[in-house]
mmCIF file of C-alpha atoms in Angstrom:
data_model
loop_
_atom_site.group_PDB
_atom_site.id
_atom_site.type_symbol
_atom_site.label_atom_id
_atom_site.label_comp_id
_atom_site.label_asym_id
_atom_site.label_seq_id
_atom_site.Cartn_x
_atom_site.Cartn_y
_atom_site.Cartn_z
ATOM 1 C CA MET A 1 0.000 0.000 0.000
ATOM 2 C CA GLN A 2 1.192 3.540 -0.665
ATOM 3 C CA ILE A 3 1.486 6.022 2.226
ATOM 4 C CA GLY A 4 2.996 9.486 2.524
ATOM 5 C CA MET A 5 5.067 10.426 5.581
ATOM 6 C CA ILE A 6 5.713 14.052 6.523
ATOM 7 C CA GLY A 7 8.272 14.580 9.270
ATOM 8 C CA LEU A 8 11.254 12.245 9.194
ATOM 9 C CA GLY A 9 12.643 12.754 12.677
ATOM 10 C CA ARG A 10 13.247 10.000 15.218
ATOM 11 C CA MET A 11 9.641 8.804 15.138
ATOM 12 C CA GLY A 12 8.529 9.600 11.605
ATOM 13 C CA GLY A 13 11.711 8.355 9.957
ATOM 14 C CA ASN A 14 11.651 5.044 11.802
ATOM 15 C CA MET A 15 7.943 4.579 11.137
ATOM 16 C CA ALA A 16 8.630 5.044 7.427
ATOM 17 C CA ARG A 17 11.406 2.452 7.646
ATOM 18 C CA ARG A 18 9.146 -0.057 9.391
ATOM 19 C CA LEU A 19 6.498 0.469 6.708
ATOM 20 C CA MET A 20 9.032 -0.085 3.928
ATOM 21 C CA ARG A 21 10.233 -3.242 5.676
ATOM 22 C CA GLY A 22 6.610 -4.377 5.597
ATOM 23 C CA GLY A 23 6.420 -3.947 1.837
ATOM 24 C CA HIS A 24 4.639 -0.594 1.654
ATOM 25 C CA GLN A 25 5.571 2.234 -0.719
ATOM 26 C CA VAL A 26 6.516 5.404 1.182
ATOM 27 C CA VAL A 27 6.558 8.936 -0.206
ATOM 28 C CA ALA A 28 8.618 11.022 2.202
ATOM 29 C CA PHE A 29 8.952 14.740 2.918
ATOM 30 C CA ASP A 30 10.735 16.737 5.587
ATOM 31 C CA MET A 31 11.874 20.331 5.949
ATOM 32 C CA SER A 32 15.414 18.928 6.106
ATOM 33 C CA PRO A 33 16.633 17.866 2.636
ATOM 34 C CA ASP A 34 19.222 15.655 4.355
ATOM 35 C CA ASN A 35 16.490 13.644 6.061
ATOM 36 C CA VAL A 36 14.676 13.217 2.750
ATOM 37 C CA ALA A 37 17.871 12.177 0.970
ATOM 38 C CA LYS A 38 18.712 9.654 3.668
ATOM 39 C CA LEU A 39 15.323 7.953 3.511
ATOM 40 C CA SER A 40 15.325 8.075 -0.295
ATOM 41 C CA GLY A 41 18.578 6.147 -0.180
ATOM 42 C CA GLU A 42 16.758 3.458 1.778
ATOM 43 C CA GLY A 43 13.971 3.064 -0.785
ATOM 44 C CA ALA A 44 11.449 5.858 -0.186
ATOM 45 C CA GLN A 45 10.294 8.305 -2.847
ATOM 46 C CA GLY A 46 11.638 11.656 -1.719
ATOM 47 C CA ALA A 47 9.576 14.812 -2.264
ATOM 48 C CA GLN A 48 11.005 18.320 -2.538
ATOM 49 C CA SER A 49 7.898 20.202 -1.327
ATOM 50 C CA LEU A 50 4.412 19.541 0.013
ATOM 51 C CA GLN A 51 3.006 20.080 -3.470
ATOM 52 C CA ASP A 52 5.495 17.576 -4.909
ATOM 53 C CA PHE A 53 4.635 15.234 -2.044
ATOM 54 C CA VAL A 54 0.916 15.303 -2.864
ATOM 55 C CA SER A 55 1.558 14.859 -6.604
ATOM 56 C CA ARG A 56 3.453 11.620 -5.934
ATOM 57 C CA LEU A 57 0.545 10.054 -4.033
ATOM 58 C CA ASN A 58 -2.130 8.065 -5.839
ATOM 59 C CA PRO A 59 -5.810 8.887 -5.085
ATOM 60 C CA PRO A 60 -7.348 8.225 -2.684
ATOM 61 C CA ARG A 61 -4.245 9.619 -0.973
ATOM 62 C CA ALA A 62 -3.140 8.957 2.591
ATOM 63 C CA ALA A 63 -0.658 11.353 4.219
ATOM 64 C CA TRP A 64 0.702 10.709 7.706
ATOM 65 C CA VAL A 65 1.914 13.824 9.549
ATOM 66 C CA MET A 66 4.602 13.361 12.229
ATOM 67 C CA VAL A 67 5.622 16.900 13.167
ATOM 68 C CA PRO A 68 5.563 18.687 16.552
ATOM 69 C CA ALA A 69 2.098 19.374 17.951
ATOM 70 C CA GLY A 70 0.777 22.913 17.754
ATOM 71 C CA ASP A 71 1.515 25.416 15.014
ATOM 72 C CA ALA A 72 3.691 23.032 12.986
ATOM 73 C CA THR A 73 0.925 20.431 12.802
ATOM 74 C CA GLU A 74 -1.762 23.038 12.152
ATOM 75 C CA LYS A 75 0.133 24.605 9.242
ATOM 76 C CA THR A 76 1.101 21.259 7.751
ATOM 77 C CA VAL A 77 -2.428 19.826 7.879
ATOM 78 C CA MET A 78 -4.043 22.938 6.432
ATOM 79 C CA THR A 79 -1.445 23.311 3.677
ATOM 80 C CA LEU A 80 -1.929 19.652 2.775
ATOM 81 C CA ALA A 81 -5.688 20.102 2.692
ATOM 82 C CA GLU A 82 -5.322 22.875 0.110
ATOM 83 C CA ALA A 83 -3.518 20.484 -2.224
ATOM 84 C CA MET A 84 -5.573 17.333 -1.609
ATOM 85 C CA GLN A 85 -8.917 16.198 -3.014
ATOM 86 C CA ALA A 86 -12.171 14.786 -1.719
ATOM 87 C CA GLY A 87 -11.692 11.201 -0.585
ATOM 88 C CA ASP A 88 -8.076 11.746 0.500
ATOM 89 C CA ALA A 89 -7.052 11.198 4.128
ATOM 90 C CA ILE A 90 -4.754 13.133 6.448
ATOM 91 C CA ILE A 91 -3.455 11.305 9.522
ATOM 92 C CA ASP A 92 -2.060 13.256 12.465
ATOM 93 C CA GLY A 93 0.212 10.845 14.306
ATOM 94 C CA GLY A 94 1.730 13.431 16.670
ATOM 95 C CA ASN A 95 0.570 14.490 20.112
ATOM 96 C CA SER A 96 -2.142 16.995 19.216
ATOM 97 C CA TYR A 97 -4.812 18.152 21.654
ATOM 98 C CA PHE A 98 -7.962 16.139 20.989
ATOM 99 C CA LYS A 99 -10.160 19.254 20.790
ATOM 100 C CA ASP A 100 -7.983 20.506 17.929
ATOM 101 C CA ASP A 101 -8.641 17.201 16.162
ATOM 102 C CA VAL A 102 -12.398 17.689 16.440
ATOM 103 C CA ARG A 103 -12.099 21.180 14.934
ATOM 104 C CA ARG A 104 -9.775 20.096 12.125
ATOM 105 C CA SER A 105 -11.920 17.102 11.214
ATOM 106 C CA LYS A 106 -14.911 19.409 10.710
ATOM 107 C CA GLN A 107 -12.883 21.843 8.617
ATOM 108 C CA LEU A 108 -11.545 19.067 6.394
ATOM 109 C CA ALA A 109 -14.917 17.318 6.143
ATOM 110 C CA ALA A 110 -16.269 20.442 4.443
ATOM 111 C CA ARG A 111 -13.755 19.712 1.649
ATOM 112 C CA GLY A 112 -14.563 16.009 1.591
ATOM 113 C CA ILE A 113 -11.156 15.186 3.087
ATOM 114 C CA HIS A 114 -10.948 12.600 5.857
ATOM 115 C CA TYR A 115 -9.006 13.289 9.044
ATOM 116 C CA LEU A 116 -7.703 10.672 11.438
ATOM 117 C CA ASP A 117 -5.911 11.286 14.718
ATOM 118 C CA VAL A 118 -3.559 8.504 15.751
ATOM 119 C CA GLY A 119 -1.938 8.539 19.164
ATOM 120 C CA THR A 120 1.398 6.790 18.635
ATOM 121 C CA SER A 121 3.430 5.217 21.426
ATOM 122 C CA GLY A 122 6.718 3.416 20.958
ATOM 123 C CA GLY A 123 9.427 6.055 20.854
ATOM 124 C CA VAL A 124 12.831 5.331 19.366
ATOM 125 C CA TRP A 125 12.392 1.596 20.016
ATOM 126 C CA GLY A 126 9.281 1.339 17.855
ATOM 127 C CA ILE A 127 11.074 0.534 14.612
ATOM 128 C CA ASP A 128 11.749 -2.955 15.996
ATOM 129 C CA ARG A 129 9.175 -3.331 18.787
ATOM 130 C CA GLY A 130 6.328 -1.765 16.835
ATOM 131 C CA TYR A 131 4.070 1.149 17.725
ATOM 132 C CA CYS A 132 0.947 1.100 19.879
ATOM 133 C CA LEU A 133 -1.659 2.998 17.831
ATOM 134 C CA MET A 134 -4.782 4.688 19.219
ATOM 135 C CA ILE A 135 -6.955 5.730 16.273
ATOM 136 C CA GLY A 136 -9.733 8.307 16.027
ATOM 137 C CA GLY A 137 -11.822 9.314 13.021
ATOM 138 C CA PRO A 138 -14.171 7.709 10.488
ATOM 139 C CA ALA A 139 -14.302 3.953 10.994
ATOM 140 C CA GLU A 140 -14.492 3.218 7.271
ATOM 141 C CA VAL A 141 -11.318 5.202 6.574
ATOM 142 C CA ALA A 142 -9.515 3.466 9.438
ATOM 143 C CA ALA A 143 -10.582 0.140 7.901
ATOM 144 C CA ARG A 144 -9.173 1.185 4.509
ATOM 145 C CA LEU A 145 -5.842 1.995 6.124
ATOM 146 C CA ASP A 146 -5.766 -1.194 8.197
ATOM 147 C CA PRO A 147 -2.728 -2.626 6.330
ATOM 148 C CA ILE A 148 -0.713 0.442 7.380
ATOM 149 C CA PHE A 149 -1.764 0.218 11.024
ATOM 150 C CA ARG A 150 -1.165 -3.530 11.153
ATOM 151 C CA THR A 151 2.379 -3.125 9.840
ATOM 152 C CA LEU A 152 3.266 -0.344 12.273
ATOM 153 C CA ALA A 153 1.746 -2.111 15.283
ATOM 154 C CA PRO A 154 3.667 -4.671 17.360
ATOM 155 C CA GLY A 155 1.349 -7.596 16.629
ATOM 156 C CA ARG A 156 0.550 -10.316 19.146
ATOM 157 C CA GLY A 157 4.208 -11.155 19.692
ATOM 158 C CA GLU A 158 5.000 -13.361 22.660
ATOM 159 C CA ILE A 159 2.536 -11.702 25.044
ATOM 160 C CA VAL A 160 0.219 -14.283 26.540
ATOM 161 C CA ALA A 161 -3.372 -13.749 25.421
ATOM 162 C CA THR A 162 -5.734 -12.274 27.990
ATOM 163 C CA PRO A 163 -8.217 -14.958 29.159
ATOM 164 C CA GLY A 164 -11.567 -14.302 27.494
ATOM 165 C CA ARG A 165 -10.155 -12.226 24.610
ATOM 166 C CA GLU A 166 -10.991 -15.002 22.147
ATOM 167 C CA ARG A 167 -14.661 -14.079 22.564
ATOM 168 C CA LEU A 168 -14.046 -10.403 21.886
ATOM 169 C CA GLY A 169 -11.892 -10.378 18.767
ATOM 170 C CA GLY A 170 -10.805 -7.069 17.254
ATOM 171 C CA THR A 171 -7.391 -5.507 16.700
ATOM 172 C CA ALA A 172 -6.444 -4.484 20.250
ATOM 173 C CA GLU A 173 -4.329 -7.584 20.852
ATOM 174 C CA HIS A 174 -2.363 -6.714 17.721
ATOM 175 C CA GLY A 175 -1.441 -3.325 19.219
ATOM 176 C CA TYR A 176 -3.800 -0.955 17.411
ATOM 177 C CA LEU A 177 -7.390 0.104 17.987
ATOM 178 C CA HIS A 178 -10.013 2.348 16.429
ATOM 179 C CA CYS A 179 -11.107 4.144 19.589
ATOM 180 C CA GLY A 180 -13.962 6.257 18.207
ATOM 181 C CA PRO A 181 -14.725 9.398 16.170
ATOM 182 C CA ALA A 182 -12.500 12.438 15.676
ATOM 183 C CA GLY A 183 -10.310 13.173 18.685
ATOM 184 C CA ALA A 184 -10.829 9.795 20.358
ATOM 185 C CA GLY A 185 -7.395 8.511 19.381
ATOM 186 C CA HIS A 186 -5.533 11.474 20.820
ATOM 187 C CA PHE A 187 -7.841 11.524 23.865
ATOM 188 C CA VAL A 188 -6.824 7.939 24.694
ATOM 189 C CA LYS A 189 -3.152 8.763 24.023
ATOM 190 C CA MET A 190 -3.439 11.866 26.244
ATOM 191 C CA VAL A 191 -4.609 9.818 29.216
ATOM 192 C CA HIS A 192 -2.018 7.150 28.366
ATOM 193 C CA ASN A 193 0.689 9.782 28.785
ATOM 194 C CA GLY A 194 -0.890 11.121 31.967
ATOM 195 C CA ILE A 195 -0.729 7.611 33.420
ATOM 196 C CA GLU A 196 2.858 7.364 32.204
ATOM 197 C CA TYR A 197 3.706 10.452 34.282
ATOM 198 C CA GLY A 198 2.265 8.765 37.373
ATOM 199 C CA LEU A 199 4.082 5.480 36.787
ATOM 200 C CA MET A 200 7.390 7.234 36.200
ATOM 201 C CA GLN A 201 6.938 9.317 39.336
ATOM 202 C CA ALA A 202 6.206 6.217 41.423
ATOM 203 C CA TYR A 203 9.411 4.524 40.263
ATOM 204 C CA ALA A 204 11.386 7.738 40.762
ATOM 205 C CA GLU A 205 10.162 8.223 44.339
ATOM 206 C CA GLY A 206 10.736 4.587 45.257
ATOM 207 C CA PHE A 207 14.326 4.596 44.027
ATOM 208 C CA ASP A 208 14.935 7.941 45.723
ATOM 209 C CA ILE A 209 13.964 6.269 49.013
ATOM 210 C CA PHE A 210 16.468 3.503 48.253
ATOM 211 C CA ARG A 211 19.188 6.040 47.469
ATOM 212 C CA ASN A 212 18.672 7.771 50.813
ATOM 213 C CA ALA A 213 18.402 4.586 52.863
ATOM 214 C CA ASN A 214 21.950 5.196 54.176
ATOM 215 C CA SER A 215 21.215 8.708 55.424
ATOM 216 C CA ASN A 216 23.190 9.819 58.490
ATOM 217 C CA GLU A 217 19.902 11.045 59.926
ATOM 218 C CA LEU A 218 18.790 7.446 60.376
ATOM 219 C CA PRO A 219 19.812 5.227 63.306
ATOM 220 C CA ALA A 220 22.839 3.154 62.344
ATOM 221 C CA ASP A 221 20.907 -0.123 62.594
ATOM 222 C CA TYR A 222 18.397 1.087 60.024
ATOM 223 C CA ARG A 223 20.807 2.275 57.355
ATOM 224 C CA TYR A 224 21.235 0.282 54.161
ATOM 225 C CA GLU A 225 23.722 0.580 51.294
ATOM 226 C CA LEU A 226 21.498 -0.650 48.504
ATOM 227 C CA ASN A 227 22.552 -1.563 44.979
ATOM 228 C CA LEU A 228 20.003 0.263 42.831
ATOM 229 C CA PRO A 229 20.967 -1.309 39.476
ATOM 230 C CA ASP A 230 20.589 -4.768 40.995
ATOM 231 C CA ILE A 231 17.199 -3.966 42.533
ATOM 232 C CA ALA A 232 15.925 -2.654 39.208
ATOM 233 C CA GLU A 233 17.156 -5.816 37.493
ATOM 234 C CA LEU A 234 15.662 -8.007 40.218
ATOM 235 C CA TRP A 235 12.231 -6.428 39.838
ATOM 236 C CA ARG A 236 12.260 -7.066 36.095
ATOM 237 C CA ARG A 237 12.019 -10.785 36.857
ATOM 238 C CA GLY A 238 8.762 -11.985 38.323
ATOM 239 C CA SER A 239 7.832 -8.830 40.229
ATOM 240 C CA VAL A 240 4.322 -7.397 40.014
ATOM 241 C CA VAL A 241 5.839 -3.946 39.359
ATOM 242 C CA GLY A 242 7.733 -5.097 36.271
ATOM 243 C CA SER A 243 7.158 -3.009 33.120
ATOM 244 C CA TRP A 244 8.893 -1.581 30.082
ATOM 245 C CA LEU A 245 9.469 1.622 32.038
ATOM 246 C CA LEU A 246 11.292 -0.457 34.633
ATOM 247 C CA ASP A 247 13.312 -2.090 31.849
ATOM 248 C CA LEU A 248 14.425 1.359 30.707
ATOM 249 C CA THR A 249 15.172 2.357 34.308
ATOM 250 C CA ALA A 250 17.383 -0.709 34.698
ATOM 251 C CA ILE A 251 19.289 0.250 31.539
ATOM 252 C CA ALA A 252 19.880 3.798 32.810
ATOM 253 C CA LEU A 253 21.047 2.618 36.251
ATOM 254 C CA ALA A 254 23.355 -0.005 34.731
ATOM 255 C CA GLU A 255 24.952 2.731 32.623
ATOM 256 C CA ASN A 256 25.375 5.146 35.540
ATOM 257 C CA PRO A 257 24.102 4.166 39.022
ATOM 258 C CA SER A 258 24.302 7.751 40.311
ATOM 259 C CA LEU A 259 22.524 9.219 37.255
ATOM 260 C CA SER A 260 25.048 12.058 37.495
ATOM 261 C CA ASN A 261 24.697 12.653 33.761
ATOM 262 C CA TYR A 262 21.166 13.983 34.324
ATOM 263 C CA SER A 263 20.259 17.342 35.872
ATOM 264 C CA GLY A 264 16.810 16.356 37.141
ATOM 265 C CA PHE A 265 15.186 19.075 35.018
ATOM 266 C CA VAL A 266 12.086 17.309 33.679
ATOM 267 C CA GLN A 267 10.002 18.597 30.793
ATOM 268 C CA ASP A 268 6.373 17.791 30.087
ATOM 269 C CA SER A 269 5.096 17.373 26.547
ATOM 270 C CA GLY A 270 1.574 18.701 27.139
ATOM 271 C CA GLU A 271 -0.497 15.542 27.445
ATOM 272 C CA GLY A 272 -0.113 15.455 31.214
ATOM 273 C CA ARG A 273 -1.561 18.957 31.473
ATOM 274 C CA TRP A 274 -4.415 18.095 29.137
ATOM 275 C CA THR A 275 -5.176 14.949 31.134
ATOM 276 C CA VAL A 276 -5.504 17.001 34.311
ATOM 277 C CA MET A 277 -7.670 19.543 32.468
ATOM 278 C CA ALA A 278 -9.946 16.734 31.263
ATOM 279 C CA ALA A 279 -10.193 15.397 34.815
ATOM 280 C CA VAL A 280 -11.263 18.846 36.038
ATOM 281 C CA GLU A 281 -13.863 19.147 33.260
ATOM 282 C CA GLN A 282 -15.266 15.717 34.154
ATOM 283 C CA ALA A 283 -14.966 16.265 37.931
ATOM 284 C CA VAL A 284 -12.864 13.093 38.159
ATOM 285 C CA PRO A 285 -10.294 12.950 41.005
ATOM 286 C CA ALA A 286 -6.831 12.413 39.524
ATOM 287 C CA ASP A 287 -4.556 12.916 42.526
ATOM 288 C CA VAL A 288 -1.592 10.847 41.355
ATOM 289 C CA LEU A 289 -1.526 12.175 37.798
ATOM 290 C CA THR A 290 -1.858 15.778 38.993
ATOM 291 C CA ALA A 291 0.897 15.398 41.600
ATOM 292 C CA ALA A 292 3.196 13.820 38.998
ATOM 293 C CA LEU A 293 2.644 16.782 36.657
ATOM 294 C CA TYR A 294 3.291 19.312 39.415
ATOM 295 C CA THR A 295 6.484 17.497 40.358
ATOM 296 C CA ARG A 296 7.752 18.071 36.829
ATOM 297 C CA PHE A 297 6.998 21.776 37.184
ATOM 298 C CA ARG A 298 8.882 21.796 40.472
ATOM 299 C CA SER A 299 11.926 20.127 38.912
ATOM 300 C CA ARG A 300 12.535 23.218 36.786
ATOM 301 C CA GLN A 301 12.791 25.689 39.654
ATOM 302 C CA GLU A 302 15.240 26.625 42.341
ATOM 303 C CA HIS A 303 13.645 27.224 45.706
ATOM 304 C CA THR A 304 10.481 29.214 45.078
ATOM 305 C CA PHE A 305 9.195 32.311 46.819
ATOM 306 C CA ALA A 306 6.462 30.112 48.305
ATOM 307 C CA GLU A 307 9.063 27.850 49.915
ATOM 308 C CA LYS A 308 10.940 30.849 51.283
ATOM 309 C CA MET A 309 7.658 32.071 52.756
ATOM 310 C CA LEU A 310 7.101 28.696 54.413
ATOM 311 C CA SER A 311 10.566 28.928 55.987
ATOM 312 C CA ALA A 312 9.852 32.456 57.174
ATOM 313 C CA MET A 313 6.550 31.444 58.792
ATOM 314 C CA ARG A 314 8.149 28.442 60.509
ATOM 315 C CA HIS A 315 10.838 30.717 61.891
ATOM 316 C CA GLN A 316 8.314 33.311 63.044
ATOM 317 C CA PHE A 317 5.862 31.018 64.814
ATOM 318 C CA GLY A 318 8.274 28.423 66.161
ATOM 319 C CA GLY A 319 11.787 29.772 65.912
ATOM 320 C CA HIS A 320 12.664 27.013 63.484
ATOM 321 C CA VAL A 321 16.012 27.787 61.851
ATOM 322 C CA GLU A 322 16.189 26.749 58.217
ATOM 323 C CA ARG A 323 19.343 26.092 56.223
ATOM 324 C CA PRO A 324 20.670 29.512 55.091
ATOM 325 C CA THR A 325 20.871 30.510 51.429
ATOM 326 C CA GLY A 326 23.860 28.851 49.825
ATOM 327 C CA GLY A 327 24.211 26.429 52.765
#
């Protein structure tokens, strides 16, 4: 099947490679001519512009957009729509806000162009492991593009089937799912990433407790010099808290047990914020996910004015002496 891929960075480039490995024809475009040339050398048809890109696709066209969420995605989708025809499909595989998907789908529907939002999880490992795909948009268009989704997805692999799944059928056990109409794919991916924040924070806090188990503030009998890389490796084998995130943690700790090559400055990509916003709109308590997001905010600051005020109040009401600035 023919598919166009716009955005040939770490995700988009590797997705194009996986599709080519699966026998699909890929038309590729990126703002970087070097990225286009590199993928062309591996078998893709390279395009020099968006107009050239569209001209190389056979109707009904399918163009997958893998560019940063926000203005870049908005401009790319709308520019594509100007060049495409009724019956063509635009797929946003980035991390767009689901409400933007709903708006775009309506705008494109007026032109007869289909819009799908596909939450894509798999990162730099996806080229070999496959990508978990959460799909939103018209069901009939998703069905037409099923060969593309099936190739990108991990497949059943060696994961033991869930008891009872044989009665349910569907594509979920292959690693891709049509979740619902416009926006549903990115809504599911948004919450997926919100949960990811919480899981990561839980691991981080647990290992921080391990790291401080030898604190001089503890009685000598209760101090432990723990081997963090070994604990991470241990938990990968038979523990109920085993996961791919733990696998990655074990790799990082094996490389550098002190993690001294990291500053602790943690970014957020937006989905965590949107998950919390959705929870507020639905009046759903999301304590863990919210706390995990706020912890990321906190990681980017030195001591805040609020913390200085807390120290001042403790000193004023109880004479508590805090560590001085620079101490």
